[in-house]
Amino acid sequence: MSNTIRQLRGELGWSQAHLADLLNVSRQTVNAIETGRYDPSLPLAFTISRLFKQSIESIFTPDQEPT
């Protein structure tokens, strides 16, 4: 799954550590989500969408499945 969290965070001037504090997760978790190594739980995805005031679908997009 890809996401726009790094871009959204950058637009607000937030560090990964600041976002992690707001989400009550570790900075490493934020890094793993941003780089696509970890997909957030549904409750965490909802929290992220509320924090950035955007829909989950506008932040997270599924990777294309091979045809």
PDB file of C-alpha atoms in Angstrom:
ATOM      1  CA  MET A   1       0.000   0.000   0.000  1.00  0.00           C
ATOM      2  CA  SER A   2       1.318   3.454  -0.783  1.00  0.00           C
ATOM      3  CA  ASN A   3       0.479   6.633   1.097  1.00  0.00           C
ATOM      4  CA  THR A   4       0.990  10.381   1.153  1.00  0.00           C
ATOM      5  CA  ILE A   5       1.859  10.715   4.836  1.00  0.00           C
ATOM      6  CA  ARG A   6       5.408  11.968   4.231  1.00  0.00           C
ATOM      7  CA  GLN A   7       4.089  14.686   1.894  1.00  0.00           C
ATOM      8  CA  LEU A   8       1.280  15.684   4.265  1.00  0.00           C
ATOM      9  CA  ARG A   9       3.653  15.745   7.222  1.00  0.00           C
ATOM     10  CA  GLY A  10       6.147  17.843   5.251  1.00  0.00           C
ATOM     11  CA  GLU A  11       3.493  20.379   4.270  1.00  0.00           C
ATOM     12  CA  LEU A  12       2.822  20.945   7.967  1.00  0.00           C
ATOM     13  CA  GLY A  13       6.514  21.053   8.876  1.00  0.00           C
ATOM     14  CA  TRP A  14       6.170  18.104  11.250  1.00  0.00           C
ATOM     15  CA  SER A  15       8.988  15.702  12.017  1.00  0.00           C
ATOM     16  CA  GLN A  16       8.388  11.971  12.172  1.00  0.00           C
ATOM     17  CA  ALA A  17       8.859  12.209  15.937  1.00  0.00           C
ATOM     18  CA  HIS A  18       6.174  14.904  16.252  1.00  0.00           C
ATOM     19  CA  LEU A  19       3.699  12.903  14.174  1.00  0.00           C
ATOM     20  CA  ALA A  20       4.510   9.802  16.224  1.00  0.00           C
ATOM     21  CA  ASP A  21       3.735  11.720  19.426  1.00  0.00           C
ATOM     22  CA  LEU A  22       0.401  12.892  17.991  1.00  0.00           C
ATOM     23  CA  LEU A  23      -0.481   9.326  16.964  1.00  0.00           C
ATOM     24  CA  ASN A  24       0.841   7.760  20.179  1.00  0.00           C
ATOM     25  CA  VAL A  25       3.182   5.434  18.248  1.00  0.00           C
ATOM     26  CA  SER A  26       6.963   5.263  17.854  1.00  0.00           C
ATOM     27  CA  ARG A  27       8.915   7.267  15.297  1.00  0.00           C
ATOM     28  CA  GLN A  28      10.001   3.949  13.808  1.00  0.00           C
ATOM     29  CA  THR A  29       6.344   3.073  13.215  1.00  0.00           C
ATOM     30  CA  VAL A  30       5.791   6.338  11.348  1.00  0.00           C
ATOM     31  CA  ASN A  31       8.899   5.654   9.263  1.00  0.00           C
ATOM     32  CA  ALA A  32       7.743   2.107   8.479  1.00  0.00           C
ATOM     33  CA  ILE A  33       4.290   3.345   7.405  1.00  0.00           C
ATOM     34  CA  GLU A  34       5.758   6.116   5.236  1.00  0.00           C
ATOM     35  CA  THR A  35       8.122   3.716   3.470  1.00  0.00           C
ATOM     36  CA  GLY A  36       5.429   1.077   2.945  1.00  0.00           C
ATOM     37  CA  ARG A  37       7.084  -1.539   5.150  1.00  0.00           C
ATOM     38  CA  TYR A  38       4.096  -1.542   7.526  1.00  0.00           C
ATOM     39  CA  ASP A  39       0.392  -1.032   6.878  1.00  0.00           C
ATOM     40  CA  PRO A  40      -1.358   0.654   9.793  1.00  0.00           C
ATOM     41  CA  SER A  41      -4.252  -0.952  11.606  1.00  0.00           C
ATOM     42  CA  LEU A  42      -7.678   0.335  10.681  1.00  0.00           C
ATOM     43  CA  PRO A  43      -8.015   2.341  13.925  1.00  0.00           C
ATOM     44  CA  LEU A  44      -4.611   3.948  13.311  1.00  0.00           C
ATOM     45  CA  ALA A  45      -5.541   4.713   9.685  1.00  0.00           C
ATOM     46  CA  PHE A  46      -8.714   6.445  10.909  1.00  0.00           C
ATOM     47  CA  THR A  47      -6.670   8.457  13.424  1.00  0.00           C
ATOM     48  CA  ILE A  48      -4.228   9.492  10.679  1.00  0.00           C
ATOM     49  CA  SER A  49      -7.074  10.551   8.385  1.00  0.00           C
ATOM     50  CA  ARG A  50      -8.703  12.616  11.137  1.00  0.00           C
ATOM     51  CA  LEU A  51      -5.388  14.234  12.040  1.00  0.00           C
ATOM     52  CA  PHE A  52      -4.761  15.330   8.440  1.00  0.00           C
ATOM     53  CA  LYS A  53      -8.470  16.072   7.844  1.00  0.00           C
ATOM     54  CA  GLN A  54      -8.571  13.843   4.763  1.00  0.00           C
ATOM     55  CA  SER A  55     -10.294  10.615   3.878  1.00  0.00           C
ATOM     56  CA  ILE A  56      -8.465   7.338   4.333  1.00  0.00           C
ATOM     57  CA  GLU A  57      -8.775   6.771   0.578  1.00  0.00           C
ATOM     58  CA  SER A  58      -7.012  10.045  -0.211  1.00  0.00           C
ATOM     59  CA  ILE A  59      -4.059   9.109   2.037  1.00  0.00           C
ATOM     60  CA  PHE A  60      -3.752   5.361   1.433  1.00  0.00           C
ATOM     61  CA  THR A  61      -3.944   3.689  -1.968  1.00  0.00           C
ATOM     62  CA  PRO A  62      -3.581  -0.033  -2.620  1.00  0.00           C
ATOM     63  CA  ASP A  63      -0.681  -1.143  -4.779  1.00  0.00           C
ATOM     64  CA  GLN A  64      -1.580  -2.300  -8.259  1.00  0.00           C
ATOM     65  CA  GLU A  65      -2.027  -6.035  -8.388  1.00  0.00           C
ATOM     66  CA  PRO A  66      -0.114  -7.743 -11.193  1.00  0.00           C
ATOM     67  CA  THR A  67      -2.270  -8.821 -14.099  1.00  0.00           C
TER      68      THR A  67
END
